[in-house]
JSON list of C-alpha atoms in Angstrom, two decimals:
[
{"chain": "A", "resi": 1, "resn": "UNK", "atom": "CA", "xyz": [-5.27, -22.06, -10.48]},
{"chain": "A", "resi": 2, "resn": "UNK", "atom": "CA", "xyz": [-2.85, -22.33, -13.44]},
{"chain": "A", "resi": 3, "resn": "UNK", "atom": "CA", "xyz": [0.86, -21.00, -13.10]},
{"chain": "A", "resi": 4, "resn": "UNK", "atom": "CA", "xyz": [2.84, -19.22, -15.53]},
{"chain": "A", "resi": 5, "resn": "UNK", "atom": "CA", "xyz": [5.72, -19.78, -13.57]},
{"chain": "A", "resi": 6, "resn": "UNK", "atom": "CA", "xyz": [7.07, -21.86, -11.22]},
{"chain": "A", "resi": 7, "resn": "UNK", "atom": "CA", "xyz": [9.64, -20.94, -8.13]},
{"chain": "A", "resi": 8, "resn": "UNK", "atom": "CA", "xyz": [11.21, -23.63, -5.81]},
{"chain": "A", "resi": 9, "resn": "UNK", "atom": "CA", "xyz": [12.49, -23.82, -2.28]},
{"chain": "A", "resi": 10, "resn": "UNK", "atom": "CA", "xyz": [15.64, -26.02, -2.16]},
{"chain": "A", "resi": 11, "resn": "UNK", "atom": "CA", "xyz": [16.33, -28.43, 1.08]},
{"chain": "A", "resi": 12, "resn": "UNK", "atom": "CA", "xyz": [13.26, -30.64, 2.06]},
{"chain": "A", "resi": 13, "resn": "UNK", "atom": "CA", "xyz": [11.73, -29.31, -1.43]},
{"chain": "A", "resi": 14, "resn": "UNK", "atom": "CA", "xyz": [14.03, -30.56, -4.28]},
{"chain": "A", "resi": 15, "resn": "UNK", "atom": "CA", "xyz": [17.04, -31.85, -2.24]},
{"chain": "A", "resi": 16, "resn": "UNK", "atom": "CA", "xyz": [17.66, -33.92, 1.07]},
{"chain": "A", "resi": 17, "resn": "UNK", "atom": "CA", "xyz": [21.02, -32.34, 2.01]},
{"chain": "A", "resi": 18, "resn": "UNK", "atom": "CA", "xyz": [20.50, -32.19, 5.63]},
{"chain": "A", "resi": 19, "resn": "UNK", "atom": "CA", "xyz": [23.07, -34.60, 6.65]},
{"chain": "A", "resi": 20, "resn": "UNK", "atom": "CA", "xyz": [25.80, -31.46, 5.64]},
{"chain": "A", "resi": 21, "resn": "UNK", "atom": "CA", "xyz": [23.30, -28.92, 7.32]},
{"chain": "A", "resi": 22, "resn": "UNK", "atom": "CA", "xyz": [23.67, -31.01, 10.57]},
{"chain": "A", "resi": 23, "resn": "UNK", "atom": "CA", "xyz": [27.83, -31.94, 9.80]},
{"chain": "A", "resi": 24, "resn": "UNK", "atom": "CA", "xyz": [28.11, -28.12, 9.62]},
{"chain": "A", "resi": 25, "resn": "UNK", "atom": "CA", "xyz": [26.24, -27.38, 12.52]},
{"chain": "A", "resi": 26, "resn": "UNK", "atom": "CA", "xyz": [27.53, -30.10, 14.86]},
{"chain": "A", "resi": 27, "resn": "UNK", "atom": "CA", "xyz": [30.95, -29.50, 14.04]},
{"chain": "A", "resi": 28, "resn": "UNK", "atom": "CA", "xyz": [30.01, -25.43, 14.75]},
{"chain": "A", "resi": 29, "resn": "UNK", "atom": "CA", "xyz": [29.09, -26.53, 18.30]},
{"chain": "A", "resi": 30, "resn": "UNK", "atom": "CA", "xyz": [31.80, -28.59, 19.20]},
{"chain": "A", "resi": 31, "resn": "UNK", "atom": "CA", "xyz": [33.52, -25.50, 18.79]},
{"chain": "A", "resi": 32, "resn": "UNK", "atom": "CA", "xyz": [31.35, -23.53, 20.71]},
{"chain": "A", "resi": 33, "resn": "UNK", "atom": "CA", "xyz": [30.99, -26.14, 23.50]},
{"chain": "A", "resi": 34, "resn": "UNK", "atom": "CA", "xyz": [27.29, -26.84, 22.61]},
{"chain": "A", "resi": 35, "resn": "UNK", "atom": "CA", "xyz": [25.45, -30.10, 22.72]},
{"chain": "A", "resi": 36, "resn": "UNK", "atom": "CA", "xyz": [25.02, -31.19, 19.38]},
{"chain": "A", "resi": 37, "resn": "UNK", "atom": "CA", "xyz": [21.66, -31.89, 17.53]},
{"chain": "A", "resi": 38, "resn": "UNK", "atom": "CA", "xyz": [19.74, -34.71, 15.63]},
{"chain": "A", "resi": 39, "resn": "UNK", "atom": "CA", "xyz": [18.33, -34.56, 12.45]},
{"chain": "A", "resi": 40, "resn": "UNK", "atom": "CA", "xyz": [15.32, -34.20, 13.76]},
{"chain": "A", "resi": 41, "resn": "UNK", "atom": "CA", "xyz": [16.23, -30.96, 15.71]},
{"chain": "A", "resi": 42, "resn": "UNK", "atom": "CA", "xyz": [18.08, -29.88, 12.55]},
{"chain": "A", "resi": 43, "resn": "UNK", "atom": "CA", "xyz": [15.00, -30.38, 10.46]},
{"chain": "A", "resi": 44, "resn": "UNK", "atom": "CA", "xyz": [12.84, -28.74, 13.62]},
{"chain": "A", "resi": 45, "resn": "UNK", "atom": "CA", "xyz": [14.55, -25.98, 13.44]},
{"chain": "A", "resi": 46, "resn": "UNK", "atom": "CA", "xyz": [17.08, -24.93, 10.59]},
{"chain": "A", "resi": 47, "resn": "UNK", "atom": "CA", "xyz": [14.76, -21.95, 8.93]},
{"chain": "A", "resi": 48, "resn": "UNK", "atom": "CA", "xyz": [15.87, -18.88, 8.36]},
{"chain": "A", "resi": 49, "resn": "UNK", "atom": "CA", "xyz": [19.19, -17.76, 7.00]},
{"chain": "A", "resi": 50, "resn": "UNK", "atom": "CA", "xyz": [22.49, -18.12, 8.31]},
{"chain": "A", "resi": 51, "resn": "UNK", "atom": "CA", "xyz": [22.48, -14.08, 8.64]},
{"chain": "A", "resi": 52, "resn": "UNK", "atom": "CA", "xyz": [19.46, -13.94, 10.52]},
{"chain": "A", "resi": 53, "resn": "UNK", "atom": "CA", "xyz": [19.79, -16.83, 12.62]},
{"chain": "A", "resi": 54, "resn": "UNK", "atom": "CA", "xyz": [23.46, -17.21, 13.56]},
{"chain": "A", "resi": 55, "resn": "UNK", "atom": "CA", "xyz": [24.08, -13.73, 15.70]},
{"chain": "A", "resi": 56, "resn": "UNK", "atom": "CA", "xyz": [21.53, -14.80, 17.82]},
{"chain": "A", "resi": 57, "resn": "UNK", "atom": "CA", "xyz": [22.83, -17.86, 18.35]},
{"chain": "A", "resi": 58, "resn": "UNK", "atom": "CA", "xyz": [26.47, -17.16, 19.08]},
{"chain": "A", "resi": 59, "resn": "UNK", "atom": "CA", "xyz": [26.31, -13.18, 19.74]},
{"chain": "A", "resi": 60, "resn": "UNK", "atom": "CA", "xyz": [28.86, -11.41, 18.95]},
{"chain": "A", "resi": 61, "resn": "UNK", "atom": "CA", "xyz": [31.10, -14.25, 17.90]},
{"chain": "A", "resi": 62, "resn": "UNK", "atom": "CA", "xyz": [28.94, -15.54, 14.87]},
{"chain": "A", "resi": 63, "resn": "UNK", "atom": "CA", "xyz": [30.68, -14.69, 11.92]},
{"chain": "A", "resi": 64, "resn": "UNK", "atom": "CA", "xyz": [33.90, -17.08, 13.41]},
{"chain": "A", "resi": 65, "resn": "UNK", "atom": "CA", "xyz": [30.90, -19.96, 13.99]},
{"chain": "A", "resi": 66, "resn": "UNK", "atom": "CA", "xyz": [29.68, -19.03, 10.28]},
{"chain": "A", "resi": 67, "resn": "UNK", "atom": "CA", "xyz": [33.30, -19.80, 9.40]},
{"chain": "A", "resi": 68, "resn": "UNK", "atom": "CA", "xyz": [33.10, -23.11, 10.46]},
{"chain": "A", "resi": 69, "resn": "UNK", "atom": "CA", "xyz": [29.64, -24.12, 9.48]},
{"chain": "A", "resi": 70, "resn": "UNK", "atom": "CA", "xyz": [30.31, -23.46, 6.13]},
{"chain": "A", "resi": 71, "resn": "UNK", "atom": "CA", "xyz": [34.19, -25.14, 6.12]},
{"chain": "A", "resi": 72, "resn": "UNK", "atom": "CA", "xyz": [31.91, -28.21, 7.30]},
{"chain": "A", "resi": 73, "resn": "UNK", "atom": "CA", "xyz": [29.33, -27.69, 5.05]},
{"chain": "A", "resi": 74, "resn": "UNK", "atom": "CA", "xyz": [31.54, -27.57, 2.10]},
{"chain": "A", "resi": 75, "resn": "UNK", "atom": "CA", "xyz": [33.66, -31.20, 2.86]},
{"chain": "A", "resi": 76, "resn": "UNK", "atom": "CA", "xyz": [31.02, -33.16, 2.22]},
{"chain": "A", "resi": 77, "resn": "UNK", "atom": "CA", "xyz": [27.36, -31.21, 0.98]},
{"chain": "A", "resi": 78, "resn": "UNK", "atom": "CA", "xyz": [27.50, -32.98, -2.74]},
{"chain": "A", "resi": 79, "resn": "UNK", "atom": "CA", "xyz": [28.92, -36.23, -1.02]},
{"chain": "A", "resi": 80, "resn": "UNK", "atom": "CA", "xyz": [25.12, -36.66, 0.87]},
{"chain": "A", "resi": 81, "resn": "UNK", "atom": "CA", "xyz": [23.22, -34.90, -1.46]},
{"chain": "A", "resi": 82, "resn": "UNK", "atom": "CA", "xyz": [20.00, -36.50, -2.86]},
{"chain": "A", "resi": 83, "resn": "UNK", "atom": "CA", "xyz": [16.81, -35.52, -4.84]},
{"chain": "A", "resi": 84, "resn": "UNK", "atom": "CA", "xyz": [13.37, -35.30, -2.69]},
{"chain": "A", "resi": 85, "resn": "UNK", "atom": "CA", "xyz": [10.89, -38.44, -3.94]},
{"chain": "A", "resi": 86, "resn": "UNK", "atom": "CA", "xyz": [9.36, -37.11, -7.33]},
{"chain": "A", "resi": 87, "resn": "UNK", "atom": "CA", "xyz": [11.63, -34.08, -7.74]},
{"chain": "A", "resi": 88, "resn": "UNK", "atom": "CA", "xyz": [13.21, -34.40, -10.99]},
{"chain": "A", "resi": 89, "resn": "UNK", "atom": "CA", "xyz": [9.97, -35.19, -12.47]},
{"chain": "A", "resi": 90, "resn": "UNK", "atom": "CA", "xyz": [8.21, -32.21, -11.22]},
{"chain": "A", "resi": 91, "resn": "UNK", "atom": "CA", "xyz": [10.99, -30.33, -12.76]},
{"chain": "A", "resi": 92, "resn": "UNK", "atom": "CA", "xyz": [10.28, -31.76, -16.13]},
{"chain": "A", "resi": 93, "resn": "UNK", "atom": "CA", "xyz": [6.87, -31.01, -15.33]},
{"chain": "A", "resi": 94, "resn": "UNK", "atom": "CA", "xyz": [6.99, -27.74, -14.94]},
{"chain": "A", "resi": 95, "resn": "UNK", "atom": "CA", "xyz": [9.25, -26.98, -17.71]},
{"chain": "A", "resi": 96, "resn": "UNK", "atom": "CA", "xyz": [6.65, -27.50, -19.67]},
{"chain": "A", "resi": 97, "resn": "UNK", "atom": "CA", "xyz": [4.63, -24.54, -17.70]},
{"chain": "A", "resi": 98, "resn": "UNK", "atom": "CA", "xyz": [7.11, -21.55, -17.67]},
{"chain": "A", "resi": 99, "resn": "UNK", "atom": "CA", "xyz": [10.57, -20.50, -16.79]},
{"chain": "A", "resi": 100, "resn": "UNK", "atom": "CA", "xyz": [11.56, -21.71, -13.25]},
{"chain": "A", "resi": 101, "resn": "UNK", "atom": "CA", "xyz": [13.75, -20.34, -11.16]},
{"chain": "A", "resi": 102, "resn": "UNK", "atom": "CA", "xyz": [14.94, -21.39, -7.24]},
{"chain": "A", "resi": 103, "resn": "UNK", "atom": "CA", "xyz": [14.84, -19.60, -4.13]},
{"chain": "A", "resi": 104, "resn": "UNK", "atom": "CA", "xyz": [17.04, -20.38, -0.95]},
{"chain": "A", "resi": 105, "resn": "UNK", "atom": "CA", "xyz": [18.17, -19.51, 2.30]},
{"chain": "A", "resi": 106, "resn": "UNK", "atom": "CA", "xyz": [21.01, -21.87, 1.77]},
{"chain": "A", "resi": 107, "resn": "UNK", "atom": "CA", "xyz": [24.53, -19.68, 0.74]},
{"chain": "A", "resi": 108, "resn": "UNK", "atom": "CA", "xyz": [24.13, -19.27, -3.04]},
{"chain": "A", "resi": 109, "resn": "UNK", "atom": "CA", "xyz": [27.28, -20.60, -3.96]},
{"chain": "A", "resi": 110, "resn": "UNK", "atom": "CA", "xyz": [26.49, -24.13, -2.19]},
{"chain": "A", "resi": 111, "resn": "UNK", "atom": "CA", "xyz": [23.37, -23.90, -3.58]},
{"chain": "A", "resi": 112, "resn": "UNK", "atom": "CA", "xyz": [24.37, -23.18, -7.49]},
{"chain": "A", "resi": 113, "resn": "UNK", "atom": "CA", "xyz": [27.11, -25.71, -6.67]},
{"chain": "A", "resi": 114, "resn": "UNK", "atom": "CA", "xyz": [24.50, -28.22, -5.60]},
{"chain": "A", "resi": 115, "resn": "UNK", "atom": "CA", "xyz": [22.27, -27.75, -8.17]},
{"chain": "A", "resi": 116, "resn": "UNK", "atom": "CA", "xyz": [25.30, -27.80, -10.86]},
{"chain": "A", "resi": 117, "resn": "UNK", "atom": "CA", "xyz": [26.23, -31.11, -9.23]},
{"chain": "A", "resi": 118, "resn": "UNK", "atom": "CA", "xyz": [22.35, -32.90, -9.79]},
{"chain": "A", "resi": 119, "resn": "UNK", "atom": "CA", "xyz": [22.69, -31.46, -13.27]},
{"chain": "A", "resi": 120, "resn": "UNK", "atom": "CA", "xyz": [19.84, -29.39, -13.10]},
{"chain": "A", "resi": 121, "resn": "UNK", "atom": "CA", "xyz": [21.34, -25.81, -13.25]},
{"chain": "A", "resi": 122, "resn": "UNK", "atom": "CA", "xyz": [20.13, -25.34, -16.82]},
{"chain": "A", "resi": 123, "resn": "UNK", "atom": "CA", "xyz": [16.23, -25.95, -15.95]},
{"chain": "A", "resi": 124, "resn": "UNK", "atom": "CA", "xyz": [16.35, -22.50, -13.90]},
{"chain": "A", "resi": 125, "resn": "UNK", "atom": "CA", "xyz": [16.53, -19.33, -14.88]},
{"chain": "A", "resi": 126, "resn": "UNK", "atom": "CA", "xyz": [17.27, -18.17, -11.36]},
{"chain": "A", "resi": 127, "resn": "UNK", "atom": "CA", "xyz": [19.52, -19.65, -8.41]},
{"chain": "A", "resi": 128, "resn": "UNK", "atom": "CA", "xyz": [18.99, -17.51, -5.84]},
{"chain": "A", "resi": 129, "resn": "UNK", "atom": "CA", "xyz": [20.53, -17.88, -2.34]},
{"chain": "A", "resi": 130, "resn": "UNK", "atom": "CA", "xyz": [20.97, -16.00, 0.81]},
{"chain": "A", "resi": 131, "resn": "UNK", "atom": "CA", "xyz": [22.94, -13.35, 0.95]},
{"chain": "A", "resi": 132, "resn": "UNK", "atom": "CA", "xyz": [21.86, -12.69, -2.78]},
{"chain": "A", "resi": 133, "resn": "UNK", "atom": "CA", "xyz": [19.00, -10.03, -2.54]},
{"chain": "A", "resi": 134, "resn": "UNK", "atom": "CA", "xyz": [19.01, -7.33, 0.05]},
{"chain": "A", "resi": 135, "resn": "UNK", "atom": "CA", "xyz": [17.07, -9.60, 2.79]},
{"chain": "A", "resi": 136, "resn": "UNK", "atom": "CA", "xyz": [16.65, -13.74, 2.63]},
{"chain": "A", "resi": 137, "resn": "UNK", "atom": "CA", "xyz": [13.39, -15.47, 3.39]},
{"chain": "A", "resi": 138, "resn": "UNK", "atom": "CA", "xyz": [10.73, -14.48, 4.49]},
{"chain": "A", "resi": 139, "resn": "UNK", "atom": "CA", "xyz": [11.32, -11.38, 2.94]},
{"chain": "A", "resi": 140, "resn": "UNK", "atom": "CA", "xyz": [9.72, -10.87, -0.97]},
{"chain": "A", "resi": 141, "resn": "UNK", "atom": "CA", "xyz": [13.25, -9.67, -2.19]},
{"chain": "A", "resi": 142, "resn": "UNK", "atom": "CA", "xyz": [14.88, -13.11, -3.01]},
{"chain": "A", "resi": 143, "resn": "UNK", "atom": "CA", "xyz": [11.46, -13.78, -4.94]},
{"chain": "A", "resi": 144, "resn": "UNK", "atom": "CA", "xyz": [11.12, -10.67, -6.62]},
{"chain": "A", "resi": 145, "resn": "UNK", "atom": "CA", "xyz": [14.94, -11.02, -7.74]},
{"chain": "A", "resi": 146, "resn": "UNK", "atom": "CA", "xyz": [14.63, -14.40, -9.04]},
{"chain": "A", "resi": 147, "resn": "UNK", "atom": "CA", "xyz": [11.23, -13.09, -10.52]},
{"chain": "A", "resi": 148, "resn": "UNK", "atom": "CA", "xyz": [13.20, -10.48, -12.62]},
{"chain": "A", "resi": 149, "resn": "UNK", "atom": "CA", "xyz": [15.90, -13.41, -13.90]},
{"chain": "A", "resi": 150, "resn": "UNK", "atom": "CA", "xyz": [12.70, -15.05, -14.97]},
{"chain": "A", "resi": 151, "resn": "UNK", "atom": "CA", "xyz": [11.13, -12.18, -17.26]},
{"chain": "A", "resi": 152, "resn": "UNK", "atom": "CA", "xyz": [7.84, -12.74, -15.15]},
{"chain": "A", "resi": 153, "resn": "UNK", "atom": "CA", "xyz": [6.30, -10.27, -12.83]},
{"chain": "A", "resi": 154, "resn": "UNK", "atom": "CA", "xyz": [5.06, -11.22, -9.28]},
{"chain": "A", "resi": 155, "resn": "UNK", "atom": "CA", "xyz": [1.09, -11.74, -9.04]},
{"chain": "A", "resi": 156, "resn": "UNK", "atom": "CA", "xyz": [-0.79, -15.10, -8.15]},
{"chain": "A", "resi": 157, "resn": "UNK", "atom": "CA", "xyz": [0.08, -16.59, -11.28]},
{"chain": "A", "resi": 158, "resn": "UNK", "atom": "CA", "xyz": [3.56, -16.98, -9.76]},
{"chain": "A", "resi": 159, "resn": "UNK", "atom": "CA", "xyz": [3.68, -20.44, -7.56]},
{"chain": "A", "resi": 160, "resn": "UNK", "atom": "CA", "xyz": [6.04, -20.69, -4.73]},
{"chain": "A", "resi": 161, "resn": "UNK", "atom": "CA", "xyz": [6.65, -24.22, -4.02]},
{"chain": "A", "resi": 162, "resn": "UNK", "atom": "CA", "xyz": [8.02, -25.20, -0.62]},
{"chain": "A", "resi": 163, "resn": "UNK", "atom": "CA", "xyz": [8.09, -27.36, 2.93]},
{"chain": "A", "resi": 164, "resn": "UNK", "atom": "CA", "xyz": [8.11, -24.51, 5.77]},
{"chain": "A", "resi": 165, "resn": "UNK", "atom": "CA", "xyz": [5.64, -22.07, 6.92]},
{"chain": "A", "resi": 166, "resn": "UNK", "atom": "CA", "xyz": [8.49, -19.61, 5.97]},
{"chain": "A", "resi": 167, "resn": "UNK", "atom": "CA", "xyz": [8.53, -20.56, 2.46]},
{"chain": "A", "resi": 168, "resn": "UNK", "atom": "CA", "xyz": [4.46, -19.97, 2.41]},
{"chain": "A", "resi": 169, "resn": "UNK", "atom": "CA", "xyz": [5.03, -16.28, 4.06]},
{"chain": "A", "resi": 170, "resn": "UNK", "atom": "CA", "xyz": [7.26, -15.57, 1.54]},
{"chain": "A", "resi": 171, "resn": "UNK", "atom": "CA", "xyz": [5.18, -16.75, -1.18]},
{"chain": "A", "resi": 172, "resn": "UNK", "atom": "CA", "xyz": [2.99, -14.22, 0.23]},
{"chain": "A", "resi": 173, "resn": "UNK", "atom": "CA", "xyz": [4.70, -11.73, 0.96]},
{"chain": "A", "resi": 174, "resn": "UNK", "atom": "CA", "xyz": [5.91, -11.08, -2.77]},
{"chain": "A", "resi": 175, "resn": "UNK", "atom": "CA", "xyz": [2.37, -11.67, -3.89]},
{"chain": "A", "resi": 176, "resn": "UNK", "atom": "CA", "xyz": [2.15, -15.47, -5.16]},
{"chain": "A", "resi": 177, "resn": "UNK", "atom": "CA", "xyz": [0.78, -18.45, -4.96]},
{"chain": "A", "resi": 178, "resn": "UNK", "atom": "CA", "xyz": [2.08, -20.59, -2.04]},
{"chain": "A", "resi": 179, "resn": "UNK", "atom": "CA", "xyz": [2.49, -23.83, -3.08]},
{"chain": "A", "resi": 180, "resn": "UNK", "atom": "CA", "xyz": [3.57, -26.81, 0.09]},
{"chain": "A", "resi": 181, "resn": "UNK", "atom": "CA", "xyz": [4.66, -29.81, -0.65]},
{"chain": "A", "resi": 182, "resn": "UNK", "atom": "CA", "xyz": [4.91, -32.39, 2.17]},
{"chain": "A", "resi": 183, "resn": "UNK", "atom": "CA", "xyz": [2.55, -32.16, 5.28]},
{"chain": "A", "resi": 184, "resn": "UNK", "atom": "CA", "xyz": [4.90, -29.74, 7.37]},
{"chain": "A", "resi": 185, "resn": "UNK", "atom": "CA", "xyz": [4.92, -32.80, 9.85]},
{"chain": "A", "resi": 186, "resn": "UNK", "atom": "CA", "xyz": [8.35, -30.90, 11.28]},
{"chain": "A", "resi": 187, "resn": "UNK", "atom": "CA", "xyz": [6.97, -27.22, 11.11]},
{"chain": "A", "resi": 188, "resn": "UNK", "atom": "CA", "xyz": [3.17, -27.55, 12.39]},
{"chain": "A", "resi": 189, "resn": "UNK", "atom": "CA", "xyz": [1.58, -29.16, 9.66]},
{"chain": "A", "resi": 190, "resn": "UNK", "atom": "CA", "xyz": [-0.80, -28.40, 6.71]},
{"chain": "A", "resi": 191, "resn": "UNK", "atom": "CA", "xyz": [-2.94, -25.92, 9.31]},
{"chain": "A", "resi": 192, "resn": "UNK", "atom": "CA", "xyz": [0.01, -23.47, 10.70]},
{"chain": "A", "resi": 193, "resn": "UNK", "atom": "CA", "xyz": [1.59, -23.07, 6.65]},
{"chain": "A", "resi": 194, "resn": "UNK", "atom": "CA", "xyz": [-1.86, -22.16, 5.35]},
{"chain": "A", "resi": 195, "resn": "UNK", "atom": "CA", "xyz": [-0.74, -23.33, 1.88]},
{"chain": "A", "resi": 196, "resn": "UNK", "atom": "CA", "xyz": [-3.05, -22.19, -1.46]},
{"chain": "A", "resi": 197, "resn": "UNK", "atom": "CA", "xyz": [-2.46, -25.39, -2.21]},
{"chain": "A", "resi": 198, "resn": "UNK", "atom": "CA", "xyz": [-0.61, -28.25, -1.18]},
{"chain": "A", "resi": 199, "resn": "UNK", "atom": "CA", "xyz": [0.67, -31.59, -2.35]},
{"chain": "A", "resi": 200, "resn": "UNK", "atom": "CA", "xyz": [2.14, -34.72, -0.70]},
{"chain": "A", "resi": 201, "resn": "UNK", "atom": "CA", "xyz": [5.04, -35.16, -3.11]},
{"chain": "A", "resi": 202, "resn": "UNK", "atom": "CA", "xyz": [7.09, -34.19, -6.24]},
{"chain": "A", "resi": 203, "resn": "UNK", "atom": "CA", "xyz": [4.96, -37.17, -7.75]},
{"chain": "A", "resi": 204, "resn": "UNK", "atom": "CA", "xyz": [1.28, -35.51, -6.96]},
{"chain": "A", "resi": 205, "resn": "UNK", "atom": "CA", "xyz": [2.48, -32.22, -8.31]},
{"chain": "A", "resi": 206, "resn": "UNK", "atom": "CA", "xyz": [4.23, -33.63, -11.45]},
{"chain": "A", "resi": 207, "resn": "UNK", "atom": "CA", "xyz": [1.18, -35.06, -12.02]},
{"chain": "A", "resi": 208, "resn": "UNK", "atom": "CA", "xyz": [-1.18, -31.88, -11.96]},
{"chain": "A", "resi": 209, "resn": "UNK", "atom": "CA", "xyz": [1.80, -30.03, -13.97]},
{"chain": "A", "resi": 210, "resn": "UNK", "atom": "CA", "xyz": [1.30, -32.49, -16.46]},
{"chain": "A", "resi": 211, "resn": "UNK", "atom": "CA", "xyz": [-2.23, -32.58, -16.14]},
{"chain": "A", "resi": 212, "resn": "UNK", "atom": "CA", "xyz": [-2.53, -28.70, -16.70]},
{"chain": "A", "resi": 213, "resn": "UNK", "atom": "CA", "xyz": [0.23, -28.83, -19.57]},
{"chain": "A", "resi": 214, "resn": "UNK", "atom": "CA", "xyz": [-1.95, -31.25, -21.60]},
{"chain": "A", "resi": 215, "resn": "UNK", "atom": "CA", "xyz": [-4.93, -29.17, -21.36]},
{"chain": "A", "resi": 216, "resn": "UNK", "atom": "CA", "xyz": [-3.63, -26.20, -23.14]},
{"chain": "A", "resi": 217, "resn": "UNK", "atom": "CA", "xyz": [-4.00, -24.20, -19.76]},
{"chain": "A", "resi": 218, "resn": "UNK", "atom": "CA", "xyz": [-2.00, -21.41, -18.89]},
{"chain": "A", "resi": 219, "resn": "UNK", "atom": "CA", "xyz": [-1.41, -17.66, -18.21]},
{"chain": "A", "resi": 220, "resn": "UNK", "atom": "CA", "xyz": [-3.46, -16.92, -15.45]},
{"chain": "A", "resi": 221, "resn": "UNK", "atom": "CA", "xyz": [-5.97, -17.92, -12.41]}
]
């Protein structure tokens, strides 16, 4: 299964920036008089975007807990940032592949700011966050928008590469490959993401990019 092109998931895929995802949060529930949560819970639980998630967590008062999240967020998100094990060099990797392009449910401006700040913004032909396409992820329409940036068309040839079983229904739901990396240890494991294929690391895929760039292989299954 050889891509063509290559689409990546952000936090827990390229990044560790969960120490702002849990500032953010922590700080949101002071505010609201909740109990505040561990990385662990954070990592448990922090899916979906902030639209989809947030009015059922604070009703009708979740664009002022938004607010805050993001004022938190924002003080200190490229302070803690750091690359996932093996990242950078499965981004060289796949350069040598096909365009690549990123897909989020982070707020695109933190993430284009993030990925500005690593000094990888020029290996992606797409940054797209949530609140960028019509719906976020799980929905196809970030993919298929980042697709279009790309010049490539959706189809299995298309690898989705991320850590949640979100990420691998919305590799499928636009029509691609879905791609884990990690074991999902924090979202069910390997069985309940039902990856096409799956890798422990940024190292072990690096390696089969290379692998598959050195053959000659390429445009299609």
């Amino acid at each position: 299964m050889t891509p063509v092109c290559i689409l990546w998931d952000w936090d827990n895929t390229l990044v560790d920036g969960w120490a702002a995802i849990q500032h953010g949060l922590n700080a949101t529930f002071t505010a609201f008089g909740m109990p505040h949560w561990t990385r662990e819970t954070v990592l448990a639980n922090v899916r979906g975007s902030l639209r989809d998630t947030f009015p059922g967590m604070f009703g009708t008062e979740w664009e002022k807990a938004r607010d805050i999240f993001y004022t938190g967020v924002r003080s200190c998100h490229l302070d803690v940032l750091n690359p996932m094990p093996g990242a950078a060099d499965a981004i060289a990797a796949a350069a040598a592949i096909g365009p690549q392009g990123v897909v989020s449910n982070k707020q695109g401006a933190l993430l284009r700011a993030e990925a500005a700040h690593l000094g990888w913004a020029s290996n992606f032909a797409a940054l797209v966050g949530a609140g960028d396409a019509s719906a976020d992820k799980p929905a196809a329409a970030p993919l298929l928008l980042a697709l279009e940036a790309c010049g490539m068309p959706a189809g299995r040839a298309v690898w989705y590469v991320g850590d949640t079983v979100l990420d691998m229904d919305a590799a499928r739901a636009a029509g691609c490959t879905a791609v884990l990396l990690g074991r999902a240890a924090h979202d069910g494991g390997v069985a309940a993401a039902r990856p096409d294929i799956a890798f422990d690391d940024g190292h072990a895929l690096a390696g089969h990019l290379r692998s598959l760039a050195r053959a000659g292989v390429g445009g299609g299954l």
